[in-house]
CSV table of C-alpha atoms in Angstrom, one decimal:
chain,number,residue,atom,x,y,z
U,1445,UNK,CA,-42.0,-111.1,-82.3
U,1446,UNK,CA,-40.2,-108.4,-80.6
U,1447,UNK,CA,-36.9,-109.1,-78.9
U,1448,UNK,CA,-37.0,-108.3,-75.1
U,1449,UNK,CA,-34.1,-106.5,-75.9
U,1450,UNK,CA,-35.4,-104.4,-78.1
U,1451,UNK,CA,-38.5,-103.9,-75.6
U,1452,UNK,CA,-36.3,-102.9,-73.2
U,1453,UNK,CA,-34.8,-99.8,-75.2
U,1454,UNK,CA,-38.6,-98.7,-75.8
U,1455,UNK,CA,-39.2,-98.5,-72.0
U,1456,UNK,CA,-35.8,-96.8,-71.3
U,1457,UNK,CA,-36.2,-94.1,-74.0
U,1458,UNK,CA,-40.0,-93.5,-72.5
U,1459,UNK,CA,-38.9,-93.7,-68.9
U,1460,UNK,CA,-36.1,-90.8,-69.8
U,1461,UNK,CA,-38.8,-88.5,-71.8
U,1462,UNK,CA,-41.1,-89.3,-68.5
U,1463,UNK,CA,-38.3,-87.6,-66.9
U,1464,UNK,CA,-37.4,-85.1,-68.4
U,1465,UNK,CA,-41.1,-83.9,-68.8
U,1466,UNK,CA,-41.2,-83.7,-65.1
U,1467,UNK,CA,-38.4,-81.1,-65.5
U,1468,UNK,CA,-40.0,-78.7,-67.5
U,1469,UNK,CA,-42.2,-75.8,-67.1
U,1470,UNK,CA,-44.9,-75.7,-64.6
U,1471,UNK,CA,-44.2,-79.3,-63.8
U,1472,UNK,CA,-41.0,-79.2,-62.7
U,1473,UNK,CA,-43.2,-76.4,-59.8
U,1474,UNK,CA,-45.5,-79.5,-58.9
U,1475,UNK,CA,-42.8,-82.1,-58.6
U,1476,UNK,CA,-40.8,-79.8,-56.3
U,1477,UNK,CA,-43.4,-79.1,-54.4
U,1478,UNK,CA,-44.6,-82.7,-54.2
U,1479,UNK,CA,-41.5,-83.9,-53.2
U,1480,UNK,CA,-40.6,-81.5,-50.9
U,1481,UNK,CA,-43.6,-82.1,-48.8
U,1482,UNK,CA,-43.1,-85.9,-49.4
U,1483,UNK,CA,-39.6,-85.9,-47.8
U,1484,UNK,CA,-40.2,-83.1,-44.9
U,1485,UNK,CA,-43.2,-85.8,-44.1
U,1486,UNK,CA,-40.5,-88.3,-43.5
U,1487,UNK,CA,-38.3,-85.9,-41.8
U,1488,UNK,CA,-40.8,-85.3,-39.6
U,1489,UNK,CA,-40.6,-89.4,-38.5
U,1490,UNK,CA,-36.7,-89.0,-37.8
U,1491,UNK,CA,-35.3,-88.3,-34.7
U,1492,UNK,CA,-32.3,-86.0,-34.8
U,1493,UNK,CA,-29.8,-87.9,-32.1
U,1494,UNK,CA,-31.4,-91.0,-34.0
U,1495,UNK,CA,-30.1,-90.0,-37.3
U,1496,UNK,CA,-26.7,-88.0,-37.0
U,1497,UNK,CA,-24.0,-88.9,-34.1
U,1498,UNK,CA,-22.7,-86.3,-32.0
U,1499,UNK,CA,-19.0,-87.5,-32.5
U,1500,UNK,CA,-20.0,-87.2,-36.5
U,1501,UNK,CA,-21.4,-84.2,-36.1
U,1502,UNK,CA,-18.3,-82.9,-34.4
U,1503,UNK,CA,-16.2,-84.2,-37.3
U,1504,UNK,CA,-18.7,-82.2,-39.7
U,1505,UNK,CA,-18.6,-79.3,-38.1
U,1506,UNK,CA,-14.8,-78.9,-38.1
U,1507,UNK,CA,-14.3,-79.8,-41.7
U,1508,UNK,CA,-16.8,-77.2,-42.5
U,1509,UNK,CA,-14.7,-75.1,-40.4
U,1510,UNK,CA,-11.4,-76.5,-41.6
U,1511,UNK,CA,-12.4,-76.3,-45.7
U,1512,UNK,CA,-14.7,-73.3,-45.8
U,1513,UNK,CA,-13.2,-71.0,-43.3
U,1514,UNK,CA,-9.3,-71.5,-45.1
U,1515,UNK,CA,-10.8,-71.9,-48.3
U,1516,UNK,CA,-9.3,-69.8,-51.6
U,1517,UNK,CA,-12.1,-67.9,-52.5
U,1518,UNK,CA,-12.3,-66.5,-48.9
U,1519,UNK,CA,-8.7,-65.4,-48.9
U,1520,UNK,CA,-9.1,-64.0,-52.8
U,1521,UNK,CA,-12.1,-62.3,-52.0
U,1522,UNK,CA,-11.4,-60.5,-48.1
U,1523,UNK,CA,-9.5,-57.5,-49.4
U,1524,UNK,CA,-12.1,-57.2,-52.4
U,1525,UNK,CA,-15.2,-57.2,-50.5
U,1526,UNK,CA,-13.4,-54.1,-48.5
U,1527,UNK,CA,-12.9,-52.0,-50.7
U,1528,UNK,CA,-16.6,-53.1,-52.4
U,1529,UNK,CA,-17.8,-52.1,-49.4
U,1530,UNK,CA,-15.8,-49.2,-49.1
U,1531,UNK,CA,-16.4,-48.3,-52.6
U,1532,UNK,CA,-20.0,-48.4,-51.6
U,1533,UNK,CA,-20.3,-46.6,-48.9
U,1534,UNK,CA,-18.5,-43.6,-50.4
U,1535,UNK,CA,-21.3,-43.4,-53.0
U,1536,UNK,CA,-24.1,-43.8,-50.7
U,1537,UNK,CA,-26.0,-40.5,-49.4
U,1538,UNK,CA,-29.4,-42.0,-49.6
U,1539,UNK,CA,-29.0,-43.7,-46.2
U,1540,UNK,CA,-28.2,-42.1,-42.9
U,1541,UNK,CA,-26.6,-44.4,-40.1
U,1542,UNK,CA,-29.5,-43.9,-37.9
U,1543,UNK,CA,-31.7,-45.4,-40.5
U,1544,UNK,CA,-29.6,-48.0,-40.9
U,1545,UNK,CA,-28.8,-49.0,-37.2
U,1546,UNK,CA,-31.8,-48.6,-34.8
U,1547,UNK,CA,-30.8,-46.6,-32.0
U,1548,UNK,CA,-32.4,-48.7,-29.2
U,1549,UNK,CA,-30.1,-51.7,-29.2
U,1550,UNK,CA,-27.3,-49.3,-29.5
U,1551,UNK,CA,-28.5,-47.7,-26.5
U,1552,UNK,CA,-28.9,-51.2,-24.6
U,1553,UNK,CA,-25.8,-52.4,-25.8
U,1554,UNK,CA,-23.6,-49.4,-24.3
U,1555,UNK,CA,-25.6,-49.8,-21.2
U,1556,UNK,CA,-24.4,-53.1,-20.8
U,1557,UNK,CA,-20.9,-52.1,-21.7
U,1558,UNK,CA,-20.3,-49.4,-18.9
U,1559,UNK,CA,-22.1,-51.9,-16.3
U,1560,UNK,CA,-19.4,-54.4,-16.5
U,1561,UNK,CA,-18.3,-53.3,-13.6
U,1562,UNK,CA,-16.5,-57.3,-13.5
U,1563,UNK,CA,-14.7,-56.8,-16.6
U,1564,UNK,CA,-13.8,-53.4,-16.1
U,1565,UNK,CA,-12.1,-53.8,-12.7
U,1566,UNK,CA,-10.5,-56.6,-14.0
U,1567,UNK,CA,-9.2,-55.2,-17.1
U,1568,UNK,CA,-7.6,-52.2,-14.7
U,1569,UNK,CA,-6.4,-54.3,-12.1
U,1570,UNK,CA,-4.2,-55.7,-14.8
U,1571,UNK,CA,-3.6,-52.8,-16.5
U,1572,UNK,CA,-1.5,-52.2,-12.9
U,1573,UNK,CA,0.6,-55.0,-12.8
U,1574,UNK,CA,2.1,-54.1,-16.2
U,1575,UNK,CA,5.3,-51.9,-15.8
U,1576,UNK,CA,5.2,-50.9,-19.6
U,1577,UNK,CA,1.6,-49.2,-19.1
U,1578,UNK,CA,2.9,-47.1,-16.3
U,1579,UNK,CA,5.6,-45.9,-17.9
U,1580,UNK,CA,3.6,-45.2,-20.7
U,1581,UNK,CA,0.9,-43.7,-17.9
U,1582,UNK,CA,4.1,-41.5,-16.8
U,1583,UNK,CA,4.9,-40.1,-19.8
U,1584,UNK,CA,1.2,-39.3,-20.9
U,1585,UNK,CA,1.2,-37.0,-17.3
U,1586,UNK,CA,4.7,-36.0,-17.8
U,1587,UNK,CA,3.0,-34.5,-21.5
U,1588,UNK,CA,-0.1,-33.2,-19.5
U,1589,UNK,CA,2.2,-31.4,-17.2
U,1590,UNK,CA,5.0,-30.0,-19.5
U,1591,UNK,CA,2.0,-28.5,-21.8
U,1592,UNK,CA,0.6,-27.1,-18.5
U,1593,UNK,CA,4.1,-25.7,-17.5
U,1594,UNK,CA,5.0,-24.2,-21.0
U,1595,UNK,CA,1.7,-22.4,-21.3
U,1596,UNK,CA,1.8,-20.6,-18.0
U,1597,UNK,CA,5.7,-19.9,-19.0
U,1598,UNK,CA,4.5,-18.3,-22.3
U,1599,UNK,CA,2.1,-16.1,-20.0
U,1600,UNK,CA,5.1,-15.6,-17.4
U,1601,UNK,CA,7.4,-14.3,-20.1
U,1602,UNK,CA,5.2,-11.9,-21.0
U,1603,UNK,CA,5.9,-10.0,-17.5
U,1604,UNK,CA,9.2,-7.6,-17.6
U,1605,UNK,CA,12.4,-9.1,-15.5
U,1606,UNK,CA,10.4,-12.7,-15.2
U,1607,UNK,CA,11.9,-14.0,-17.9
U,1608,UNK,CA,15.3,-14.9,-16.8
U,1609,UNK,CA,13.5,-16.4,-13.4
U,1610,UNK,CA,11.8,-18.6,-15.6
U,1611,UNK,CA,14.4,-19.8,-17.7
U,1612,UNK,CA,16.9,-20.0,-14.4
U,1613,UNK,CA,14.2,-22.9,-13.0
U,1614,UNK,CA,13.2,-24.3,-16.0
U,1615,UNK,CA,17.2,-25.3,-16.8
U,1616,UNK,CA,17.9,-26.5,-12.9
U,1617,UNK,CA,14.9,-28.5,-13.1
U,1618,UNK,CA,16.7,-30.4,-16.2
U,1619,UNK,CA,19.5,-31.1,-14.7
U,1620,UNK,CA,17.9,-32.4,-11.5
U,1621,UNK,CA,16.0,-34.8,-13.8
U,1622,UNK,CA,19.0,-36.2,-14.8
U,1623,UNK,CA,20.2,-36.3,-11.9
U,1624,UNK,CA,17.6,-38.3,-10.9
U,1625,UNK,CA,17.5,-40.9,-13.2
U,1626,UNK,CA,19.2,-44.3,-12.5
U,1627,UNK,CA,19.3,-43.5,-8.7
U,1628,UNK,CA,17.2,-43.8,-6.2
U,1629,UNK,CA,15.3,-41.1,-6.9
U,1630,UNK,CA,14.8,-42.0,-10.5
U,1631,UNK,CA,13.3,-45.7,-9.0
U,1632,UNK,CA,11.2,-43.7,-6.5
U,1633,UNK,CA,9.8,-41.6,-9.3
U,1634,UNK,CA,9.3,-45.2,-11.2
U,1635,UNK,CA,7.2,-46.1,-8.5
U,1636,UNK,CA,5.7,-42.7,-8.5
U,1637,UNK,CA,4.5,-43.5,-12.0
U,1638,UNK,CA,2.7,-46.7,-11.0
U,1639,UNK,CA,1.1,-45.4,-8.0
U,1640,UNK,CA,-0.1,-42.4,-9.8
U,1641,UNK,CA,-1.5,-45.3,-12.5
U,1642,UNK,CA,-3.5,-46.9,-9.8
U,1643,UNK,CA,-4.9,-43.2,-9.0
U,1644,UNK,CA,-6.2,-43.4,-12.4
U,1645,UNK,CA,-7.5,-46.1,-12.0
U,1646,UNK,CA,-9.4,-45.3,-9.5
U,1647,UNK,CA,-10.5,-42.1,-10.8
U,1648,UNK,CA,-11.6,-44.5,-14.2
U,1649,UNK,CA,-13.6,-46.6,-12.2
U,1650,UNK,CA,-15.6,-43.7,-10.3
U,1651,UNK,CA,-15.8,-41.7,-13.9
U,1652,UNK,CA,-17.6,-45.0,-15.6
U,1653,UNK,CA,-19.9,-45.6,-12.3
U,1654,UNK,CA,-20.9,-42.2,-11.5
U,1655,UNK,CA,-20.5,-40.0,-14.6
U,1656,UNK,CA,-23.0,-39.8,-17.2
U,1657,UNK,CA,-20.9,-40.9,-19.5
U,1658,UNK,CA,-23.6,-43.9,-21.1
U,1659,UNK,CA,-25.5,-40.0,-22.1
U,1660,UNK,CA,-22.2,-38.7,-23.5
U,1661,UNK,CA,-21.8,-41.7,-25.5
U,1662,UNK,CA,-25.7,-41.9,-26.9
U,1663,UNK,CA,-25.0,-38.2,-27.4
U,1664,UNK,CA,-22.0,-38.8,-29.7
U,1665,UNK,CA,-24.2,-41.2,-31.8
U,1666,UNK,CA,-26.9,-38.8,-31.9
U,1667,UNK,CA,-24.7,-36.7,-33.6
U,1668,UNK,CA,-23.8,-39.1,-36.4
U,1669,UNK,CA,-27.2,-40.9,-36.6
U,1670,UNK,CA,-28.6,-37.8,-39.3
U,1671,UNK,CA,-25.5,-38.0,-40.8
U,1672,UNK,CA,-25.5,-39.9,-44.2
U,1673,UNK,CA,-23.4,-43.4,-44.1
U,1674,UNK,CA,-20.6,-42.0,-46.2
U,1675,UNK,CA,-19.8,-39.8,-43.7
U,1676,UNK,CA,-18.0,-43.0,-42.4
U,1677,UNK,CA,-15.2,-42.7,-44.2
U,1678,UNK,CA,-14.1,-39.8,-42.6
U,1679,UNK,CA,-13.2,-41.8,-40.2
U,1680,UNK,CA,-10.5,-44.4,-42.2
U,1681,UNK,CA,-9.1,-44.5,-45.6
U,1682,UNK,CA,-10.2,-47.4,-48.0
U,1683,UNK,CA,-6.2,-48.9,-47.7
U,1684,UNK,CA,-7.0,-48.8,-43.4
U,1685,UNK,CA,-10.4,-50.7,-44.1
U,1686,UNK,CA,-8.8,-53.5,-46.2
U,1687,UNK,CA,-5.9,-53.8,-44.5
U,1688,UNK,CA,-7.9,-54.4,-41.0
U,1689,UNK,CA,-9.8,-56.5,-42.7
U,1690,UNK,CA,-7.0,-58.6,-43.8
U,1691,UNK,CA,-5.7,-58.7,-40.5
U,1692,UNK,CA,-9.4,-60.1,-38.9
U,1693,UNK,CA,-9.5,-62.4,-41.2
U,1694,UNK,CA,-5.7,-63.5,-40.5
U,1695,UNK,CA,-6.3,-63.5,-36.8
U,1696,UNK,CA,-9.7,-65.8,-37.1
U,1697,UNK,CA,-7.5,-68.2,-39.7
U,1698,UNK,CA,-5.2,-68.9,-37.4
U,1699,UNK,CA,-7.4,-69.0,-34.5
U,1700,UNK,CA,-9.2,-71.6,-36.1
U,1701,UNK,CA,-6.0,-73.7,-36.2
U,1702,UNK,CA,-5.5,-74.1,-32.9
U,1703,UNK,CA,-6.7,-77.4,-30.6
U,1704,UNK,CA,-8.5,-75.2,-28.6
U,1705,UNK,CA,-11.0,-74.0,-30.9
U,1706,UNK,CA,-11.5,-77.6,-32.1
U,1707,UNK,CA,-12.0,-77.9,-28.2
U,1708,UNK,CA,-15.0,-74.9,-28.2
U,1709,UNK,CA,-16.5,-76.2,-31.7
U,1710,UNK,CA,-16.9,-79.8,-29.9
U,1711,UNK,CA,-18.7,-77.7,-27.0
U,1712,UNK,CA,-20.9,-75.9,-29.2
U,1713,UNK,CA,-22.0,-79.5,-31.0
U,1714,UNK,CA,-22.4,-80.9,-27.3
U,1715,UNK,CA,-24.8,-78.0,-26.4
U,1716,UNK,CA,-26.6,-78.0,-29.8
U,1717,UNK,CA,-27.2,-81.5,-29.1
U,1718,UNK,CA,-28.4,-81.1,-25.5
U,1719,UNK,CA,-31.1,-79.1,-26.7
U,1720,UNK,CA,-32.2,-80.2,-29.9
U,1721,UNK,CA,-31.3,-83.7,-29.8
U,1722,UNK,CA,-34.8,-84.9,-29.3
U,1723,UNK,CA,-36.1,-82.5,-32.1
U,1724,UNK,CA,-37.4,-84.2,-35.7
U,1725,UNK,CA,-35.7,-83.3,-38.5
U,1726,UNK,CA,-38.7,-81.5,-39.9
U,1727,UNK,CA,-39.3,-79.7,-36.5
U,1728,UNK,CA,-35.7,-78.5,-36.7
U,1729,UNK,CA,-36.4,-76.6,-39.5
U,1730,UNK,CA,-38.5,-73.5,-38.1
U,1731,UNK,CA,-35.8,-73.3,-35.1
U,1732,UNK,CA,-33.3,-72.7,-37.9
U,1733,UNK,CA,-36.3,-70.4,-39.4
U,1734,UNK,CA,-37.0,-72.5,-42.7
U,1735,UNK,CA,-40.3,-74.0,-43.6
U,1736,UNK,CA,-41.5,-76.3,-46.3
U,1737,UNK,CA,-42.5,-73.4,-48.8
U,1738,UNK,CA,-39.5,-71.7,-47.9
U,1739,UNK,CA,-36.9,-74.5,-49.1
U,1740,UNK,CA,-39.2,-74.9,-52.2
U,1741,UNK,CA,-39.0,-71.5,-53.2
U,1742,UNK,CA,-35.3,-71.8,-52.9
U,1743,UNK,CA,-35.2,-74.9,-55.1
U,1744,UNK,CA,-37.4,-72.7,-57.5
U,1745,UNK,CA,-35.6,-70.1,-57.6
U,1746,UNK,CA,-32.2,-71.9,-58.8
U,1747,UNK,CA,-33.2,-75.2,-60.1
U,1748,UNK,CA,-34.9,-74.2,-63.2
U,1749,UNK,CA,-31.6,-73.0,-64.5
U,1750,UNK,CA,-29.5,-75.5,-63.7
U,1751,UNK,CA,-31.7,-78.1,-65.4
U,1752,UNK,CA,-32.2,-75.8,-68.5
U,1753,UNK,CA,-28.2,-75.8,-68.7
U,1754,UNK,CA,-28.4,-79.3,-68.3
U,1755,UNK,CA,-30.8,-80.5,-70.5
U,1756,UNK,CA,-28.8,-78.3,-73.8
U,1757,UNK,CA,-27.3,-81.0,-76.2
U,1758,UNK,CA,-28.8,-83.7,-74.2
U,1759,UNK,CA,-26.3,-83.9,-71.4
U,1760,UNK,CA,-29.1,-84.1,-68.9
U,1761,UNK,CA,-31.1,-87.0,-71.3
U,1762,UNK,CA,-27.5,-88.7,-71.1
U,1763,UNK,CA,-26.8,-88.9,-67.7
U,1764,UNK,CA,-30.6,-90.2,-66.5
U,1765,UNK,CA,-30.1,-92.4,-69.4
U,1766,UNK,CA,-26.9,-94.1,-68.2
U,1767,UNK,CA,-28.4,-94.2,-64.4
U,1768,UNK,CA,-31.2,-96.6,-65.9
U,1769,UNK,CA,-30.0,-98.4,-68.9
U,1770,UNK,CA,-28.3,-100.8,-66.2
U,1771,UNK,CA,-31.6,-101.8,-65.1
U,1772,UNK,CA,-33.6,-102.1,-68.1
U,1773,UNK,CA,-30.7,-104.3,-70.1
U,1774,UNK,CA,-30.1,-106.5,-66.9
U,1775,UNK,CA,-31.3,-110.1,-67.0
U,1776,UNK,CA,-33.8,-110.0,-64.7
U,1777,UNK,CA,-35.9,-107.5,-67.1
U,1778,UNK,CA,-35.2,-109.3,-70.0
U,1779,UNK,CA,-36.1,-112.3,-68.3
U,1780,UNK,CA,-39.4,-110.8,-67.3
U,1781,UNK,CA,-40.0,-108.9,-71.0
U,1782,UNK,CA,-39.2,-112.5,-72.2
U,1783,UNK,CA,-42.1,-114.1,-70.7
U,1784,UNK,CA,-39.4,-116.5,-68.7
């Protein structure tokens, strides 16, 4: 009579070749797609706030954030996928960057830029409380005129005995400038600077409400839309792109550290929650724009590999063979293959 024992090993090794058939070749299609639909039917019995806690999810989210976003392979691989991309655009003529970018939503989205007219009275209100800008405003008019002055000079000098008359001015006008500064006329000129700033301002704000300047800006992309994507890098060298790059991703690394983007990731999962907290799972999926045949093509796609690689020199056999073998030699199945 055979020993349960030896019964047992029977039924392992036929359990693991069951297996492993289901694995293979055209099978290994059916099974996926049998258990696919088999677990999204389940899915679709599981409430989402029922299954996953929003103080988990909140944990989740941040590790993802935490691990992925400081991960190595993101900091190895920023500067390289630069200058790929770089690299790739400077060999590209096929493509022009109208047919890559659809002009419409360009359109809609400068639109929407120059009617901020919120942001952009804010952003020049502020810009007028900073002493640096309006010195920097000061000198920038202090340029516009001196170019303005030397060019009518040039044309002055030109005229016999006007010369001299020019040059006279042109030196007491120096020295009164340094006159000037560090008194009180020098702070009144300071002050000068800032009021002229507000000036411009204003002259900014009428310019972005009145003038066509959403027209001039669709006009500028007009002009590069025919233009063939390499024509970008006339704009930057390939060390400008990967060193801009590297600086993005330095300033979104460190953002990420900070306690108050913990704070806005723990709003996002609050929101996510508010509105599809009362989803399925399975009805989840075509909000996130996944379906069944979708996530088995996926599976398809890369599982056949993996088990092929698997399954060389038995390393897959082993490892379904030492999840069972437990079972099979325990004494409740020899019991049972014992007849006791």
């Amino acid at each position: 009579m055979t020993e349960p024992r030896d019964i047992a090993e029977r039924l392992l090794d036929a359990q693991v070749e069951f297996l492993l058939a289901e694995v293979t070749g055209e099978r290994f299609t059916e099974v996926i797609a049998r258990d696919t639909e088999a677990v999204l039917g389940v899915a679709d019995t599981l409430i989402f706030r029922d299954i996953v806690d929003v103080e988990q999810a909140k944990e989740t989210v941040r590790t993802v954030v935490e691990l992925i976003g400081g991960s190595p392979v993101f900091a190895d691989m920023t500067g390289v996928f630069a200058d790929a991309l770089y690299d790739r655009i400077a060999a590209d003529h096929d493509y022009t960057l109208g047919e890559v970018v659809d002009r419409e939503p360009v359109e809609a989205l400068l639109e929407k830029l120059f009617g901020m007219h919120q942001a952009q009275e804010r952003l020049l209100d502020r810009l007028t409380e900073s002493p640096l800008v309006a010195t920097v405003a000061s000198k920038f008019v202090d340029k516009l005129i001196n170019d303005f002055v030397q060019a009518n000079r040039e044309r002055a000098e030109k005229i016999p005995g006007v010369s001299s008359l020019v040059s006279l001015g042109q030196s007491a006008a120096t020295r009164a400038k340094k006159v000037a500064d560090g008194t009180f006329v020098g702070d009144l000129a300071g002050k000068g600077a800032l009021f002229a700033l507000k000036r411009t301002n204003n002259a900014i704000r009428e310019m972005l409400r009145d003038a066509p300047v959403h027209d001039a800006a669709m006009e500028f992309w007009d002009l590069h839309a025919d233009e063939s994507v390499s024509g970008l890098r006339e704009y930057l060298t390939q060390k400008d792109l990967n060193e801009l790059v590297l600086l993005c991703y330095e300033i979104a690394v460190t953002t990420r550290e900070k306690e108050y983007f913990g704070l806005l990731v723990d709003e996002c999962v609050e929101v996510f929650f508010t509105k599809y907290g009362d989803y399925t799972l399975a009805a989840l999926l075509p909000e996130l724009g996944l379906t069944g045949p979708d996530i088995t093509a996926e599976i398809l796609r890369y599982g056949p590999a993996v088990i092929e690689g698997a399954k060389r020199e038995g390393v897959l056999a082993g490892l379904i063979r030492e999840r069972l073998a437990p079972f099979y030699t325990s004494d409740a199945v020899l019991g049972i293959l014992a007849g006791t």
